């Protein structure tokens, strides 16, 4: 009797261990791609939130300069050729230690690539300010000097450029403009 109890205490068999390892492998194969996608989506959302917050502060500055920002128009393309690159937006939005439109201006998007800030120099124009992110690949093919078609792109295409201009997103992931009216 005592000998039979000792025989059961030997541990797992090889087949039991292989089954457990196979189950863990299947679970990992399912979860890891979803985890990677969730991380990319979080970076995309952070980028869009930073663009929206910075743009809102910048529009406040434009409004203070000319009493009101110009209303946007309904067009199918966005003309990036009208914009000049702004190298240090912090000087505009954080002019002194006691007065500022935004306490910290983000310089990097969620993928750690530099934002592009553009200003036409005409606060009364139809197009005044723009913020761009090159997406996951950091390509930035919009370059603030190229016209792009306004619209959404596939939300899981993280290499697409995201552009915010004059109060709304010009290029954004998904079906509905997240900052539209």
PDB file of N, CA and C in Angstrom, residues 121-161:
ATOM      1  N   UNK A 121       1.245  81.888 -41.592  1.00  0.00           N
ATOM      2  CA  UNK A 121       1.631  83.278 -41.377  1.00  0.00           C
ATOM      3  C   UNK A 121       0.477  84.237 -41.554  1.00  0.00           C
ATOM      4  N   UNK A 122      -0.680  83.728 -41.977  1.00  0.00           N
ATOM      5  CA  UNK A 122      -1.858  84.561 -42.171  1.00  0.00           C
ATOM      6  C   UNK A 122      -2.976  84.062 -41.256  1.00  0.00           C
ATOM      7  N   UNK A 123      -3.113  84.664 -40.066  1.00  0.00           N
ATOM      8  CA  UNK A 123      -4.134  84.179 -39.133  1.00  0.00           C
ATOM      9  C   UNK A 123      -5.573  84.414 -39.603  1.00  0.00           C
ATOM     10  N   UNK A 124      -5.765  85.196 -40.654  1.00  0.00           N
ATOM     11  CA  UNK A 124      -7.106  85.427 -41.183  1.00  0.00           C
ATOM     12  C   UNK A 124      -7.426  84.548 -42.382  1.00  0.00           C
ATOM     13  N   UNK A 125      -6.485  83.719 -42.784  1.00  0.00           N
ATOM     14  CA  UNK A 125      -6.684  82.862 -43.948  1.00  0.00           C
ATOM     15  C   UNK A 125      -7.585  81.675 -43.655  1.00  0.00           C
ATOM     16  N   UNK A 126      -7.955  80.978 -44.722  1.00  0.00           N
ATOM     17  CA  UNK A 126      -8.792  79.783 -44.571  1.00  0.00           C
ATOM     18  C   UNK A 126      -7.997  78.636 -43.964  1.00  0.00           C
ATOM     19  N   UNK A 127      -6.709  78.574 -44.252  1.00  0.00           N
ATOM     20  CA  UNK A 127      -5.818  77.600 -43.643  1.00  0.00           C
ATOM     21  C   UNK A 127      -4.777  78.368 -42.845  1.00  0.00           C
ATOM     22  N   UNK A 128      -4.668  78.030 -41.553  1.00  0.00           N
ATOM     23  CA  UNK A 128      -3.791  78.803 -40.684  1.00  0.00           C
ATOM     24  C   UNK A 128      -2.698  77.935 -40.070  1.00  0.00           C
ATOM     25  N   UNK A 129      -3.077  76.866 -39.379  1.00  0.00           N
ATOM     26  CA  UNK A 129      -2.111  76.040 -38.656  1.00  0.00           C
ATOM     27  C   UNK A 129      -2.307  74.567 -39.000  1.00  0.00           C
ATOM     28  N   UNK A 130      -1.252  73.787 -38.838  1.00  0.00           N
ATOM     29  CA  UNK A 130      -1.317  72.348 -39.096  1.00  0.00           C
ATOM     30  C   UNK A 130      -0.313  71.618 -38.219  1.00  0.00           C
ATOM     31  N   UNK A 131      -0.684  70.413 -37.820  1.00  0.00           N
ATOM     32  CA  UNK A 131       0.200  69.537 -37.058  1.00  0.00           C
ATOM     33  C   UNK A 131       0.179  68.181 -37.746  1.00  0.00           C
ATOM     34  N   UNK A 132       1.348  67.610 -37.965  1.00  0.00           N
ATOM     35  CA  UNK A 132       1.424  66.332 -38.650  1.00  0.00           C
ATOM     36  C   UNK A 132       2.256  65.310 -37.897  1.00  0.00           C
ATOM     37  N   UNK A 133       1.853  64.064 -38.038  1.00  0.00           N
ATOM     38  CA  UNK A 133       2.609  62.933 -37.500  1.00  0.00           C
ATOM     39  C   UNK A 133       2.841  61.946 -38.637  1.00  0.00           C
ATOM     40  N   UNK A 134       4.051  61.442 -38.739  1.00  0.00           N
ATOM     41  CA  UNK A 134       4.390  60.500 -39.794  1.00  0.00           C
ATOM     42  C   UNK A 134       3.924  59.081 -39.547  1.00  0.00           C
ATOM     43  N   UNK A 135       3.222  58.841 -38.442  1.00  0.00           N
ATOM     44  CA  UNK A 135       2.749  57.494 -38.138  1.00  0.00           C
ATOM     45  C   UNK A 135       3.866  56.615 -37.605  1.00  0.00           C
ATOM     46  N   UNK A 136       3.612  55.318 -37.571  1.00  0.00           N
ATOM     47  CA  UNK A 136       4.574  54.372 -36.989  1.00  0.00           C
ATOM     48  C   UNK A 136       5.917  54.392 -37.712  1.00  0.00           C
ATOM     49  N   UNK A 137       5.900  54.501 -39.041  1.00  0.00           N
ATOM     50  CA  UNK A 137       7.160  54.471 -39.784  1.00  0.00           C
ATOM     51  C   UNK A 137       7.889  55.816 -39.764  1.00  0.00           C
ATOM     52  N   UNK A 138       7.206  56.871 -39.294  1.00  0.00           N
ATOM     53  CA  UNK A 138       7.836  58.184 -39.202  1.00  0.00           C
ATOM     54  C   UNK A 138       8.144  58.812 -40.543  1.00  0.00           C
ATOM     55  N   UNK A 139       7.567  58.263 -41.611  1.00  0.00           N
ATOM     56  CA  UNK A 139       7.854  58.707 -42.973  1.00  0.00           C
ATOM     57  C   UNK A 139       7.478  60.169 -43.179  1.00  0.00           C
ATOM     58  N   UNK A 140       6.286  60.561 -42.758  1.00  0.00           N
ATOM     59  CA  UNK A 140       5.857  61.936 -42.932  1.00  0.00           C
ATOM     60  C   UNK A 140       5.800  62.352 -44.382  1.00  0.00           C
ATOM     61  N   UNK A 141       5.201  61.547 -45.228  1.00  0.00           N
ATOM     62  CA  UNK A 141       5.167  61.836 -46.658  1.00  0.00           C
ATOM     63  C   UNK A 141       4.325  63.065 -46.984  1.00  0.00           C
ATOM     64  N   UNK A 142       3.533  63.559 -46.026  1.00  0.00           N
ATOM     65  CA  UNK A 142       2.747  64.773 -46.258  1.00  0.00           C
ATOM     66  C   UNK A 142       3.650  65.993 -46.289  1.00  0.00           C
ATOM     67  N   UNK A 143       4.695  66.026 -45.469  1.00  0.00           N
ATOM     68  CA  UNK A 143       5.725  67.065 -45.436  1.00  0.00           C
ATOM     69  C   UNK A 143       5.220  68.505 -45.388  1.00  0.00           C
ATOM     70  N   UNK A 144       4.006  68.735 -45.015  1.00  0.00           N
ATOM     71  CA  UNK A 144       3.429  70.081 -44.949  1.00  0.00           C
ATOM     72  C   UNK A 144       3.620  70.868 -46.236  1.00  0.00           C
ATOM     73  N   UNK A 145       4.175  70.257 -47.249  1.00  0.00           N
ATOM     74  CA  UNK A 145       4.364  70.941 -48.516  1.00  0.00           C
ATOM     75  C   UNK A 145       3.665  70.208 -49.647  1.00  0.00           C
ATOM     76  N   UNK A 146       2.801  69.292 -49.301  1.00  0.00           N
ATOM     77  CA  UNK A 146       2.120  68.466 -50.289  1.00  0.00           C
ATOM     78  C   UNK A 146       0.623  68.507 -50.014  1.00  0.00           C
ATOM     79  N   UNK A 147      -0.178  68.527 -51.056  1.00  0.00           N
ATOM     80  CA  UNK A 147      -1.624  68.452 -50.888  1.00  0.00           C
ATOM     81  C   UNK A 147      -2.023  66.998 -50.672  1.00  0.00           C
ATOM     82  N   UNK A 148      -2.937  66.762 -49.744  1.00  0.00           N
ATOM     83  CA  UNK A 148      -3.406  65.404 -49.468  1.00  0.00           C
ATOM     84  C   UNK A 148      -4.925  65.373 -49.549  1.00  0.00           C
ATOM     85  N   UNK A 149      -5.463  64.200 -49.825  1.00  0.00           N
ATOM     86  CA  UNK A 149      -6.910  64.022 -49.850  1.00  0.00           C
ATOM     87  C   UNK A 149      -7.419  63.913 -48.424  1.00  0.00           C
ATOM     88  N   UNK A 150      -8.433  64.669 -48.124  1.00  0.00           N
ATOM     89  CA  UNK A 150      -9.024  64.643 -46.791  1.00  0.00           C
ATOM     90  C   UNK A 150      -9.804  63.350 -46.627  1.00  0.00           C
ATOM     91  N   UNK A 151      -9.639  62.702 -45.493  1.00  0.00           N
ATOM     92  CA  UNK A 151     -10.418  61.507 -45.234  1.00  0.00           C
ATOM     93  C   UNK A 151      -9.761  60.548 -44.273  1.00  0.00           C
ATOM     94  N   UNK A 152     -10.508  59.513 -43.958  1.00  0.00           N
ATOM     95  CA  UNK A 152     -10.051  58.495 -43.022  1.00  0.00           C
ATOM     96  C   UNK A 152      -9.262  57.415 -43.751  1.00  0.00           C
ATOM     97  N   UNK A 153      -8.478  56.695 -42.986  1.00  0.00           N
ATOM     98  CA  UNK A 153      -7.771  55.529 -43.502  1.00  0.00           C
ATOM     99  C   UNK A 153      -8.032  54.358 -42.571  1.00  0.00           C
ATOM    100  N   UNK A 154      -7.652  53.172 -42.982  1.00  0.00           N
ATOM    101  CA  UNK A 154      -7.870  51.970 -42.182  1.00  0.00           C
ATOM    102  C   UNK A 154      -7.204  52.146 -40.820  1.00  0.00           C
ATOM    103  N   UNK A 155      -7.953  51.996 -39.724  1.00  0.00           N
ATOM    104  CA  UNK A 155      -7.396  52.267 -38.393  1.00  0.00           C
ATOM    105  C   UNK A 155      -6.183  51.410 -38.029  1.00  0.00           C
ATOM    106  N   UNK A 156      -6.056  50.245 -38.618  1.00  0.00           N
ATOM    107  CA  UNK A 156      -4.921  49.381 -38.277  1.00  0.00           C
ATOM    108  C   UNK A 156      -3.714  49.600 -39.186  1.00  0.00           C
ATOM    109  N   UNK A 157      -3.795  50.572 -40.087  1.00  0.00           N
ATOM    110  CA  UNK A 157      -2.647  50.928 -40.918  1.00  0.00           C
ATOM    111  C   UNK A 157      -1.874  52.022 -40.179  1.00  0.00           C
ATOM    112  N   UNK A 158      -1.020  51.603 -39.261  1.00  0.00           N
ATOM    113  CA  UNK A 158      -0.344  52.537 -38.362  1.00  0.00           C
ATOM    114  C   UNK A 158       0.763  53.335 -39.039  1.00  0.00           C
ATOM    115  N   UNK A 159       1.113  52.990 -40.273  1.00  0.00           N
ATOM    116  CA  UNK A 159       2.138  53.734 -41.001  1.00  0.00           C
ATOM    117  C   UNK A 159       1.571  54.983 -41.680  1.00  0.00           C
ATOM    118  N   UNK A 160       0.259  55.105 -41.742  1.00  0.00           N
ATOM    119  CA  UNK A 160      -0.371  56.273 -42.381  1.00  0.00           C
ATOM    120  C   UNK A 160      -0.081  57.545 -41.578  1.00  0.00           C
ATOM    121  N   UNK A 161       0.043  58.651 -42.293  1.00  0.00           N
ATOM    122  CA  UNK A 161       0.250  59.948 -41.655  1.00  0.00           C
ATOM    123  C   UNK A 161      -1.059  60.448 -41.052  1.00  0.00           C
TER     124      UNK A 161
END
